[in-house]
Short mmCIF file of N, CA and C in Angstrom, two decimals:
data_model
loop_
_atom_site.label_atom_id
_atom_site.label_comp_id
_atom_site.label_asym_id
_atom_site.label_seq_id
_atom_site.Cartn_x
_atom_site.Cartn_y
_atom_site.Cartn_z
N UNK A 1303 112.93 -8.88 -22.29
CA UNK A 1303 112.96 -10.29 -22.78
C UNK A 1303 113.14 -11.27 -21.61
N UNK A 1304 114.09 -11.05 -20.81
CA UNK A 1304 114.66 -11.88 -19.81
C UNK A 1304 113.60 -12.04 -18.79
N UNK A 1305 112.95 -10.77 -18.38
CA UNK A 1305 112.07 -10.73 -17.34
C UNK A 1305 110.69 -11.52 -17.79
N UNK A 1306 110.33 -11.29 -18.89
CA UNK A 1306 109.30 -11.90 -19.49
C UNK A 1306 109.39 -13.54 -19.51
N UNK A 1307 110.68 -13.91 -19.75
CA UNK A 1307 110.97 -15.22 -20.00
C UNK A 1307 110.76 -16.02 -18.52
N UNK A 1308 111.18 -15.30 -17.22
CA UNK A 1308 110.99 -15.97 -16.05
C UNK A 1308 109.63 -15.64 -15.34
N UNK A 1309 109.13 -14.48 -15.75
CA UNK A 1309 107.79 -14.12 -15.20
C UNK A 1309 106.71 -15.12 -15.54
N UNK A 1310 106.70 -15.62 -16.73
CA UNK A 1310 105.58 -16.57 -17.09
C UNK A 1310 105.68 -18.07 -16.27
N UNK A 1311 106.95 -18.53 -16.12
CA UNK A 1311 107.07 -19.78 -15.26
C UNK A 1311 106.69 -19.47 -13.85
N UNK A 1312 107.05 -18.22 -13.38
CA UNK A 1312 106.73 -17.91 -12.03
C UNK A 1312 105.33 -17.96 -11.77
N UNK A 1313 104.47 -17.19 -12.55
CA UNK A 1313 103.08 -16.91 -12.64
C UNK A 1313 102.53 -18.44 -12.64
N UNK A 1314 102.94 -19.16 -13.62
CA UNK A 1314 102.40 -20.60 -13.67
C UNK A 1314 102.67 -21.38 -12.62
N UNK A 1315 103.67 -21.23 -11.77
CA UNK A 1315 104.03 -22.13 -10.76
C UNK A 1315 102.83 -22.27 -9.91
N UNK A 1316 102.24 -21.21 -9.44
CA UNK A 1316 101.29 -21.20 -8.38
C UNK A 1316 100.09 -22.12 -8.95
N UNK A 1317 99.80 -21.85 -9.94
CA UNK A 1317 98.59 -22.49 -10.71
C UNK A 1317 98.85 -24.02 -10.92
N UNK A 1318 100.05 -24.29 -11.13
CA UNK A 1318 100.41 -25.87 -11.40
C UNK A 1318 100.27 -26.47 -10.02
N UNK A 1319 100.88 -25.76 -9.07
CA UNK A 1319 100.79 -26.27 -7.57
C UNK A 1319 99.30 -26.49 -7.15
N UNK A 1320 98.34 -25.43 -7.61
CA UNK A 1320 97.14 -25.46 -6.95
C UNK A 1320 96.30 -26.60 -7.71
N UNK A 1321 96.69 -26.75 -9.09
CA UNK A 1321 95.96 -27.57 -9.91
C UNK A 1321 96.30 -29.13 -9.49
N UNK A 1322 97.50 -29.39 -9.03
CA UNK A 1322 97.98 -30.65 -8.56
C UNK A 1322 97.21 -30.94 -7.11
N UNK A 1323 97.16 -29.81 -6.45
CA UNK A 1323 96.45 -30.13 -5.09
C UNK A 1323 94.83 -30.44 -5.44
N UNK A 1324 94.31 -29.70 -6.32
CA UNK A 1324 92.93 -29.98 -6.60
C UNK A 1324 92.69 -31.46 -7.13
N UNK A 1325 93.59 -31.81 -7.96
CA UNK A 1325 93.57 -33.29 -8.55
C UNK A 1325 93.68 -34.41 -7.52
N UNK A 1326 94.71 -34.18 -6.57
CA UNK A 1326 95.06 -34.93 -5.73
C UNK A 1326 94.19 -35.11 -4.29
N UNK A 1327 93.99 -33.93 -3.86
CA UNK A 1327 92.95 -33.77 -2.79
C UNK A 1327 91.83 -32.71 -2.92
N UNK A 1328 90.81 -33.27 -3.70
CA UNK A 1328 89.88 -32.19 -3.99
C UNK A 1328 88.90 -32.05 -2.99
N UNK A 1329 88.73 -32.76 -1.90
CA UNK A 1329 87.93 -32.70 -0.92
C UNK A 1329 87.68 -31.23 -0.18
N UNK A 1330 88.74 -30.92 0.21
CA UNK A 1330 88.62 -29.52 0.94
C UNK A 1330 88.20 -28.45 0.17
N UNK A 1331 88.60 -28.41 -1.12
CA UNK A 1331 88.21 -27.23 -2.11
C UNK A 1331 86.66 -27.44 -2.51
N UNK A 1332 86.49 -28.66 -2.64
CA UNK A 1332 84.91 -29.07 -3.09
C UNK A 1332 83.91 -28.57 -1.83
N UNK A 1333 84.43 -28.79 -0.71
CA UNK A 1333 83.65 -28.41 0.57
C UNK A 1333 83.56 -26.92 0.51
N UNK A 1334 84.50 -26.24 0.22
CA UNK A 1334 84.46 -24.67 0.19
C UNK A 1334 83.53 -24.20 -1.09
N UNK A 1335 83.55 -24.96 -2.16
CA UNK A 1335 83.04 -24.43 -3.37
C UNK A 1335 81.58 -24.98 -3.54
N UNK A 1336 81.21 -26.01 -2.59
CA UNK A 1336 79.92 -26.51 -2.84
C UNK A 1336 78.71 -25.77 -2.58
N UNK A 1337 78.77 -24.69 -1.58
CA UNK A 1337 77.46 -23.70 -1.45
C UNK A 1337 77.27 -23.07 -2.78
N UNK A 1338 78.26 -22.73 -3.62
CA UNK A 1338 78.18 -21.92 -4.83
C UNK A 1338 77.83 -22.86 -5.89
N UNK A 1339 78.68 -23.97 -5.87
CA UNK A 1339 78.62 -24.71 -7.24
C UNK A 1339 77.34 -25.76 -7.28
N UNK A 1340 77.14 -26.40 -5.96
CA UNK A 1340 75.94 -27.34 -5.97
C UNK A 1340 74.58 -26.58 -6.63
N UNK A 1341 74.26 -25.46 -6.15
CA UNK A 1341 72.72 -24.90 -6.73
C UNK A 1341 73.12 -24.75 -8.19
N UNK A 1342 74.23 -24.35 -8.73
CA UNK A 1342 74.44 -24.15 -10.30
C UNK A 1342 74.34 -25.51 -10.95
N UNK A 1343 74.84 -26.53 -10.46
CA UNK A 1343 74.63 -28.02 -11.03
C UNK A 1343 73.30 -28.39 -11.04
N UNK A 1344 72.65 -28.03 -9.85
CA UNK A 1344 71.12 -28.47 -9.88
C UNK A 1344 70.46 -27.69 -10.93
N UNK A 1345 70.68 -26.50 -11.02
CA UNK A 1345 70.01 -25.60 -11.92
C UNK A 1345 70.25 -25.96 -13.26
N UNK A 1346 71.41 -26.56 -13.65
CA UNK A 1346 71.74 -26.86 -15.05
C UNK A 1346 71.38 -28.23 -15.27
N UNK A 1347 70.74 -29.03 -14.26
CA UNK A 1347 70.28 -30.29 -14.38
C UNK A 1347 71.27 -31.41 -14.41
N UNK A 1348 72.45 -31.14 -13.71
CA UNK A 1348 73.42 -32.01 -13.55
C UNK A 1348 73.57 -32.42 -12.08
N UNK A 1349 72.57 -32.94 -11.69
CA UNK A 1349 72.52 -33.30 -10.20
C UNK A 1349 73.56 -34.46 -9.87
N UNK A 1350 73.79 -35.16 -10.81
CA UNK A 1350 74.66 -36.55 -10.74
C UNK A 1350 76.10 -36.28 -10.68
N UNK A 1351 76.44 -34.93 -11.23
CA UNK A 1351 77.74 -34.45 -11.25
C UNK A 1351 78.32 -34.12 -9.67
N UNK A 1352 79.36 -34.64 -9.35
CA UNK A 1352 79.72 -34.21 -7.80
C UNK A 1352 80.69 -33.03 -7.99
N UNK A 1353 80.65 -32.33 -6.86
CA UNK A 1353 81.55 -31.09 -6.90
C UNK A 1353 82.97 -31.37 -6.93
N UNK A 1354 83.43 -32.49 -6.15
CA UNK A 1354 84.86 -33.13 -6.16
C UNK A 1354 85.20 -33.22 -7.57
N UNK A 1355 84.37 -33.77 -8.45
CA UNK A 1355 84.76 -34.29 -9.94
C UNK A 1355 84.99 -32.82 -10.53
N UNK A 1356 84.26 -31.96 -10.17
CA UNK A 1356 84.32 -30.62 -10.83
C UNK A 1356 85.86 -30.05 -10.59
N UNK A 1357 86.07 -30.16 -9.16
CA UNK A 1357 87.27 -29.64 -8.70
C UNK A 1357 88.43 -30.23 -9.27
N UNK A 1358 88.29 -31.54 -9.61
CA UNK A 1358 89.34 -32.33 -10.32
C UNK A 1358 89.77 -31.90 -11.66
N UNK A 1359 88.35 -31.84 -12.40
CA UNK A 1359 88.60 -31.38 -13.78
C UNK A 1359 89.03 -29.91 -13.99
N UNK A 1360 88.58 -29.10 -12.96
CA UNK A 1360 89.20 -27.83 -12.90
C UNK A 1360 90.66 -27.92 -12.67
N UNK A 1361 91.14 -28.56 -11.66
CA UNK A 1361 92.48 -28.69 -11.15
C UNK A 1361 93.47 -29.26 -12.60
N UNK A 1362 92.80 -30.19 -13.39
CA UNK A 1362 93.63 -30.64 -14.37
C UNK A 1362 93.69 -29.75 -15.65
N UNK A 1363 92.54 -28.89 -15.87
CA UNK A 1363 92.53 -28.09 -16.83
C UNK A 1363 93.58 -26.68 -16.40
N UNK A 1364 93.68 -26.43 -15.03
CA UNK A 1364 94.68 -25.59 -14.73
C UNK A 1364 95.97 -25.91 -14.86
N UNK A 1365 96.34 -27.09 -14.65
CA UNK A 1365 97.64 -27.71 -14.72
C UNK A 1365 97.98 -27.64 -16.33
N UNK A 1366 97.24 -27.86 -17.13
CA UNK A 1366 97.50 -27.88 -18.54
C UNK A 1366 97.73 -26.30 -19.09
N UNK A 1367 96.88 -25.61 -18.70
CA UNK A 1367 96.88 -24.18 -19.08
C UNK A 1367 98.16 -23.42 -18.55
N UNK A 1368 98.50 -23.67 -17.32
CA UNK A 1368 99.72 -23.25 -16.69
C UNK A 1368 100.77 -23.76 -17.18
N UNK A 1369 100.99 -24.98 -17.54
CA UNK A 1369 102.19 -25.65 -18.13
C UNK A 1369 102.45 -25.10 -19.52
N UNK A 1370 101.47 -24.61 -20.31
CA UNK A 1370 101.59 -23.98 -21.57
C UNK A 1370 102.16 -22.69 -21.34
N UNK A 1371 101.49 -22.00 -20.41
CA UNK A 1371 101.92 -20.81 -20.07
C UNK A 1371 103.49 -20.73 -19.90
N UNK A 1372 103.83 -21.67 -18.88
CA UNK A 1372 105.20 -21.63 -18.55
C UNK A 1372 106.14 -21.95 -19.42
N UNK A 1373 105.90 -22.77 -20.47
CA UNK A 1373 106.56 -23.08 -21.45
C UNK A 1373 106.59 -22.02 -22.66
N UNK A 1374 105.67 -21.11 -22.29
CA UNK A 1374 105.65 -19.86 -23.39
C UNK A 1374 105.40 -20.41 -24.77
N UNK A 1375 104.65 -21.38 -24.89
CA UNK A 1375 104.25 -21.98 -26.28
C UNK A 1375 103.10 -21.06 -27.06
N UNK A 1376 102.05 -20.83 -26.42
CA UNK A 1376 100.98 -19.87 -26.86
C UNK A 1376 100.55 -19.14 -25.54
N UNK A 1377 101.35 -18.17 -25.17
CA UNK A 1377 101.09 -17.45 -23.84
C UNK A 1377 99.91 -16.61 -23.69
N UNK A 1378 99.53 -16.22 -24.67
CA UNK A 1378 98.09 -15.36 -24.74
C UNK A 1378 97.02 -16.40 -24.74
N UNK A 1379 96.99 -17.53 -25.39
CA UNK A 1379 95.80 -18.51 -25.04
C UNK A 1379 96.04 -19.16 -23.83
N UNK A 1380 96.97 -19.38 -23.42
CA UNK A 1380 97.24 -19.96 -21.98
C UNK A 1380 96.79 -19.01 -20.95
N UNK A 1381 97.17 -17.65 -21.14
CA UNK A 1381 96.77 -16.66 -20.10
C UNK A 1381 95.23 -16.49 -20.20
N UNK A 1382 94.72 -16.49 -21.31
CA UNK A 1382 93.15 -16.31 -21.35
C UNK A 1382 92.47 -17.46 -20.67
N UNK A 1383 93.04 -18.71 -21.01
CA UNK A 1383 92.44 -19.93 -20.26
C UNK A 1383 92.68 -19.87 -18.72
N UNK A 1384 93.93 -19.52 -18.31
CA UNK A 1384 93.80 -19.28 -16.77
C UNK A 1384 93.34 -18.35 -16.33
N UNK A 1385 92.82 -17.27 -17.19
CA UNK A 1385 92.06 -16.08 -16.68
C UNK A 1385 90.62 -16.73 -16.44
N UNK A 1386 90.30 -17.36 -17.21
CA UNK A 1386 88.78 -18.07 -17.14
C UNK A 1386 88.68 -19.04 -15.97
N UNK A 1387 89.66 -19.97 -15.75
CA UNK A 1387 89.94 -20.73 -14.58
C UNK A 1387 90.10 -19.93 -13.32
N UNK A 1388 90.80 -18.86 -13.42
CA UNK A 1388 90.93 -18.08 -12.36
C UNK A 1388 89.67 -17.33 -11.69
N UNK A 1389 89.00 -16.83 -12.66
CA UNK A 1389 87.66 -16.41 -12.46
C UNK A 1389 86.63 -17.30 -11.77
N UNK A 1390 86.67 -18.52 -12.19
CA UNK A 1390 85.89 -19.40 -11.55
C UNK A 1390 86.40 -19.72 -10.03
N UNK A 1391 87.61 -19.80 -9.96
CA UNK A 1391 88.27 -19.87 -8.59
C UNK A 1391 87.76 -18.62 -7.50
N UNK A 1392 87.83 -17.47 -8.28
CA UNK A 1392 87.43 -16.39 -7.63
C UNK A 1392 85.90 -16.37 -7.02
N UNK A 1393 85.21 -16.74 -8.16
CA UNK A 1393 83.79 -16.64 -7.79
C UNK A 1393 83.23 -17.91 -6.81
N UNK A 1394 83.93 -19.20 -7.01
CA UNK A 1394 83.46 -20.07 -6.08
C UNK A 1394 84.25 -20.54 -5.10
N UNK A 1395 85.65 -20.33 -5.25
CA UNK A 1395 86.61 -20.93 -4.33
C UNK A 1395 86.87 -20.32 -2.82
N UNK A 1396 86.34 -19.17 -2.75
CA UNK A 1396 86.43 -18.32 -1.48
C UNK A 1396 85.18 -17.52 -1.08
N UNK A 1397 84.09 -18.05 -0.87
CA UNK A 1397 82.93 -17.38 -0.65
C UNK A 1397 83.02 -16.66 0.88
N UNK A 1398 83.76 -15.91 1.02
CA UNK A 1398 83.95 -15.35 2.37
C UNK A 1398 82.65 -14.52 3.04
N UNK A 1399 81.87 -14.21 1.96
CA UNK A 1399 80.70 -13.58 2.46
C UNK A 1399 79.67 -14.61 3.23
N UNK A 1400 79.96 -15.76 2.98
CA UNK A 1400 79.19 -16.76 3.76
C UNK A 1400 79.67 -17.19 4.99
N UNK A 1401 80.78 -16.77 5.46
CA UNK A 1401 81.33 -17.03 6.73
C UNK A 1401 80.73 -16.31 7.95
N UNK A 1402 80.50 -17.03 9.01
CA UNK A 1402 79.75 -16.50 10.23
C UNK A 1402 80.91 -15.94 11.17
N UNK A 1403 81.95 -16.65 11.35
CA UNK A 1403 82.92 -16.16 12.29
C UNK A 1403 83.80 -15.12 11.59
N UNK A 1404 84.17 -14.10 12.30
CA UNK A 1404 84.68 -12.91 11.84
C UNK A 1404 86.21 -13.21 11.51
N UNK A 1405 86.78 -14.02 12.29
CA UNK A 1405 88.34 -14.23 11.90
C UNK A 1405 88.40 -15.14 10.74
N UNK A 1406 87.48 -16.07 10.66
CA UNK A 1406 87.51 -16.90 9.33
C UNK A 1406 87.07 -16.07 8.06
N UNK A 1407 86.07 -15.17 8.32
CA UNK A 1407 85.67 -14.35 7.19
C UNK A 1407 86.89 -13.42 6.54
N UNK A 1408 87.63 -13.09 7.72
CA UNK A 1408 88.81 -11.97 7.26
C UNK A 1408 89.90 -12.95 6.61
N UNK A 1409 90.23 -14.19 7.08
CA UNK A 1409 91.17 -15.03 6.40
C UNK A 1409 90.68 -15.33 4.99
N UNK A 1410 89.37 -15.71 4.86
CA UNK A 1410 88.75 -16.15 3.55
C UNK A 1410 88.78 -14.90 2.54
N UNK A 1411 88.60 -13.72 3.20
CA UNK A 1411 88.59 -12.41 2.19
C UNK A 1411 90.05 -12.24 1.79
N UNK A 1412 90.97 -12.36 2.40
CA UNK A 1412 92.29 -12.20 2.15
C UNK A 1412 92.59 -13.01 1.00
N UNK A 1413 92.22 -14.59 1.21
CA UNK A 1413 92.51 -15.51 0.03
C UNK A 1413 92.00 -15.04 -1.20
N UNK A 1414 90.59 -14.60 -0.88
CA UNK A 1414 89.72 -13.96 -2.17
C UNK A 1414 90.45 -12.96 -2.82
N UNK A 1415 91.04 -12.03 -2.02
CA UNK A 1415 91.74 -11.05 -2.91
C UNK A 1415 93.03 -11.50 -3.57
N UNK A 1416 93.72 -12.52 -2.90
CA UNK A 1416 94.94 -13.08 -3.46
C UNK A 1416 94.44 -13.75 -4.83
N UNK A 1417 93.26 -14.46 -4.83
CA UNK A 1417 92.85 -15.07 -6.03
C UNK A 1417 92.28 -14.11 -6.95
N UNK A 1418 91.80 -12.77 -6.53
CA UNK A 1418 91.52 -11.73 -7.31
C UNK A 1418 92.82 -11.29 -8.16
N UNK A 1419 93.91 -11.22 -7.31
CA UNK A 1419 95.19 -10.55 -7.70
C UNK A 1419 95.66 -11.58 -8.83
N UNK A 1420 95.66 -12.77 -8.64
CA UNK A 1420 96.15 -13.77 -9.63
C UNK A 1420 95.16 -13.84 -10.90
N UNK A 1421 93.87 -13.45 -10.72
CA UNK A 1421 93.21 -13.47 -11.92
C UNK A 1421 93.71 -12.28 -12.75
N UNK A 1422 93.94 -11.01 -12.05
CA UNK A 1422 94.47 -9.95 -12.75
C UNK A 1422 95.82 -10.10 -13.46
N UNK A 1423 96.69 -11.01 -12.85
CA UNK A 1423 97.99 -11.24 -13.46
C UNK A 1423 97.74 -12.21 -14.61
N UNK A 1424 96.83 -13.13 -14.60
CA UNK A 1424 96.38 -14.04 -15.93
C UNK A 1424 96.05 -13.08 -16.99
N UNK A 1425 95.10 -12.13 -16.64
CA UNK A 1425 94.76 -11.13 -17.69
C UNK A 1425 95.83 -10.43 -18.27
N UNK A 1426 96.79 -9.87 -17.52
CA UNK A 1426 97.83 -9.15 -17.76
C UNK A 1426 98.75 -10.07 -18.76
N UNK A 1427 98.99 -11.46 -18.41
CA UNK A 1427 99.74 -12.32 -19.10
C UNK A 1427 99.10 -12.70 -20.50
N UNK A 1428 97.71 -12.58 -20.42
CA UNK A 1428 97.17 -12.72 -21.74
C UNK A 1428 97.08 -11.64 -22.82
N UNK A 1429 97.11 -10.40 -22.06
CA UNK A 1429 97.11 -9.38 -23.04
C UNK A 1429 98.23 -8.59 -23.21
N UNK A 1430 99.36 -8.96 -22.59
CA UNK A 1430 100.66 -8.30 -22.88
C UNK A 1430 101.46 -8.77 -23.92
N UNK A 1431 101.56 -7.82 -24.87
CA UNK A 1431 102.05 -8.41 -26.22
C UNK A 1431 103.48 -7.83 -26.21
N UNK A 1432 104.07 -7.96 -27.30
CA UNK A 1432 105.58 -7.44 -27.44
C UNK A 1432 105.50 -5.86 -27.78
N UNK A 1433 106.44 -5.11 -27.06
CA UNK A 1433 106.34 -3.79 -27.51
C UNK A 1433 106.99 -3.47 -28.94
N UNK A 1434 106.92 -2.15 -29.23
CA UNK A 1434 107.19 -1.78 -30.60
C UNK A 1434 108.64 -2.09 -31.02
N UNK A 1435 109.49 -1.86 -29.88
CA UNK A 1435 111.02 -2.32 -30.22
C UNK A 1435 111.24 -3.59 -30.50
N UNK A 1436 110.62 -4.62 -29.63
CA UNK A 1436 110.48 -6.09 -30.19
C UNK A 1436 110.02 -6.41 -31.56
N UNK A 1437 109.00 -5.80 -31.97
CA UNK A 1437 108.28 -5.92 -33.14
C UNK A 1437 109.42 -5.55 -34.26
N UNK A 1438 109.88 -4.44 -33.98
CA UNK A 1438 110.93 -3.82 -34.90
C UNK A 1438 112.28 -4.59 -35.18
N UNK A 1439 112.60 -5.25 -33.98
CA UNK A 1439 113.91 -6.11 -34.00
C UNK A 1439 113.47 -7.36 -34.90
N UNK A 1440 112.25 -7.85 -34.55
CA UNK A 1440 111.88 -9.15 -35.21
C UNK A 1440 111.80 -8.85 -36.75
N UNK A 1441 111.20 -7.72 -37.00
CA UNK A 1441 110.96 -7.51 -38.49
C UNK A 1441 112.34 -7.23 -39.05
N UNK A 1442 113.23 -6.60 -38.35
CA UNK A 1442 114.66 -6.32 -39.04
C UNK A 1442 115.41 -7.69 -39.07
N UNK A 1443 115.25 -8.49 -38.36
CA UNK A 1443 115.83 -9.93 -38.27
C UNK A 1443 115.30 -10.49 -39.34
N UNK A 1444 113.93 -10.49 -39.76
CA UNK A 1444 113.45 -11.33 -40.84
C UNK A 1444 114.01 -10.66 -42.14
N UNK A 1445 114.05 -9.40 -42.24
CA UNK A 1445 114.47 -8.88 -43.41
C UNK A 1445 116.09 -9.02 -43.71
N UNK A 1446 116.74 -9.12 -42.51
CA UNK A 1446 118.40 -9.52 -42.72
C UNK A 1446 118.41 -11.02 -43.07
N UNK A 1447 117.56 -11.86 -42.67
CA UNK A 1447 117.47 -13.30 -43.20
C UNK A 1447 117.16 -13.49 -44.66
N UNK A 1448 116.06 -12.48 -45.24
CA UNK A 1448 115.72 -12.67 -46.42
C UNK A 1448 116.83 -12.06 -47.36
N UNK A 1449 117.54 -10.99 -46.92
CA UNK A 1449 118.70 -10.45 -47.68
C UNK A 1449 119.77 -11.53 -47.80
N UNK A 1450 119.99 -12.36 -46.66
CA UNK A 1450 121.12 -13.31 -46.89
C UNK A 1450 120.68 -14.35 -47.86
N UNK A 1451 119.50 -14.88 -47.80
CA UNK A 1451 118.91 -15.76 -48.64
C UNK A 1451 118.94 -15.24 -50.11
N UNK A 1452 118.63 -14.09 -50.38
CA UNK A 1452 118.80 -13.50 -51.64
C UNK A 1452 120.24 -13.45 -52.12
N UNK A 1453 121.13 -13.00 -51.11
CA UNK A 1453 122.54 -12.88 -51.56
C UNK A 1453 123.14 -14.29 -51.93
N UNK A 1454 122.68 -15.25 -51.20
CA UNK A 1454 123.33 -16.63 -51.43
C UNK A 1454 122.68 -17.14 -52.73
N UNK A 1455 121.46 -16.74 -53.13
CA UNK A 1455 120.83 -17.24 -54.34
C UNK A 1455 121.63 -16.58 -55.33
N UNK A 1456 121.91 -15.25 -55.25
CA UNK A 1456 122.67 -14.42 -56.38
C UNK A 1456 124.07 -15.00 -56.47
N UNK A 1457 124.71 -15.25 -55.39
CA UNK A 1457 125.93 -15.84 -55.43
C UNK A 1457 126.02 -17.09 -56.01
N UNK A 1458 125.06 -17.92 -55.96
CA UNK A 1458 125.04 -19.53 -56.43
C UNK A 1458 124.85 -19.14 -58.02
N UNK A 1459 124.07 -18.20 -58.41
CA UNK A 1459 123.82 -17.85 -59.83
C UNK A 1459 125.16 -17.44 -60.29
N UNK A 1460 125.89 -16.42 -59.80
CA UNK A 1460 126.99 -15.85 -60.24
C UNK A 1460 128.01 -17.02 -60.37
N UNK A 1461 128.25 -17.92 -59.58
CA UNK A 1461 129.12 -18.98 -59.55
C UNK A 1461 129.02 -19.89 -60.62
N UNK A 1462 127.52 -20.29 -60.91
CA UNK A 1462 127.28 -21.01 -61.94
C UNK A 1462 127.54 -20.43 -63.42
N UNK A 1463 127.40 -19.00 -63.37
CA UNK A 1463 127.74 -18.32 -64.73
C UNK A 1463 129.10 -18.31 -64.91
N UNK A 1464 129.89 -18.12 -63.73
CA UNK A 1464 131.38 -18.11 -63.89
C UNK A 1464 131.90 -19.41 -64.28
N UNK A 1465 131.32 -20.56 -63.81
CA UNK A 1465 131.65 -21.98 -64.00
C UNK A 1465 131.49 -22.14 -65.67
N UNK A 1466 130.14 -21.70 -66.15
CA UNK A 1466 129.73 -21.66 -67.58
C UNK A 1466 130.76 -20.99 -68.39
N UNK A 1467 131.17 -19.85 -67.83
CA UNK A 1467 132.20 -19.16 -68.76
C UNK A 1467 133.47 -19.75 -68.87
N UNK A 1468 133.86 -20.31 -67.80
CA UNK A 1468 135.12 -20.95 -67.75
C UNK A 1468 135.08 -22.23 -68.58
N UNK A 1469 133.97 -22.94 -68.53
CA UNK A 1469 133.84 -24.16 -69.37
C UNK A 1469 133.72 -23.73 -70.85
N UNK A 1470 133.15 -22.65 -71.15
CA UNK A 1470 133.10 -22.04 -72.75
C UNK A 1470 134.47 -21.82 -73.03
N UNK A 1471 135.25 -21.05 -72.22
CA UNK A 1471 136.68 -20.57 -72.53
C UNK A 1471 137.48 -21.74 -72.48
N UNK A 1472 137.40 -22.76 -71.74
CA UNK A 1472 138.16 -24.04 -71.95
C UNK A 1472 137.77 -24.72 -73.18
N UNK A 1473 136.61 -24.86 -73.46
CA UNK A 1473 136.17 -25.50 -74.69
C UNK A 1473 136.71 -24.70 -76.00
N UNK A 1474 136.61 -23.47 -76.00
CA UNK A 1474 136.99 -22.74 -77.22
C UNK A 1474 138.60 -22.74 -77.29
N UNK A 1475 139.22 -22.68 -75.98
CA UNK A 1475 140.83 -22.71 -76.13
C UNK A 1475 141.16 -24.12 -76.69
N UNK A 1476 140.47 -25.20 -76.21
CA UNK A 1476 140.78 -26.48 -76.67
C UNK A 1476 140.67 -26.72 -78.19
N UNK A 1477 139.59 -25.97 -78.75
CA UNK A 1477 139.25 -26.21 -80.29
C UNK A 1477 140.09 -25.29 -81.01
N UNK A 1478 140.73 -24.16 -80.39
CA UNK A 1478 141.71 -23.33 -81.05
C UNK A 1478 142.93 -24.15 -81.03
N UNK A 1479 143.46 -24.90 -80.03
CA UNK A 1479 144.67 -25.51 -79.96
C UNK A 1479 144.74 -26.80 -81.06
N UNK A 1480 143.43 -27.36 -81.18
CA UNK A 1480 143.43 -28.47 -82.06
C UNK A 1480 143.43 -27.93 -83.59
N UNK A 1481 142.92 -26.84 -83.87
CA UNK A 1481 143.08 -26.17 -85.28
C UNK A 1481 144.56 -25.86 -85.52
N UNK A 1482 145.26 -25.48 -84.49
CA UNK A 1482 146.82 -25.06 -84.70
C UNK A 1482 147.61 -26.20 -84.96
N UNK A 1483 147.05 -27.45 -84.92
CA UNK A 1483 147.95 -28.48 -85.00
C UNK A 1483 147.98 -29.03 -86.50
#
């Protein structure tokens, strides 16, 4: 439980950082993605859309999804959203195969592999559920809570019955004392 609680924010931190960078300074990332994204935009009939705008939108969506993952609100949904966003980054963000210079190609390939690893981490975050022990603990906790509620209800009913009996006994004793006079 402890490790899962810190793992999600740690994973999300990289995406939040990258998303902020994409929103604030999209030019460098747009330049890298343009050879892949621009033809797709033209093919989709979206010639008016700038790659820098796409990078900004991608960055904002990444910030939102990573923040949700970090807060563990809906970690599976956030994990799947980040996986989709990371897949786009893997496909368009580091086209190392287009590089002419061998040193640049090597550096871009390493970054591509890092992005691929982050994609795998988001898929893992999206699909990792709780183990059988966790589910059993939650189930036992719910059952204990229900038992307490039921015991409290029974206790209230018993107290009410006891009060009624005392009231009846008090009334009958006061009637019998009045008869004796």
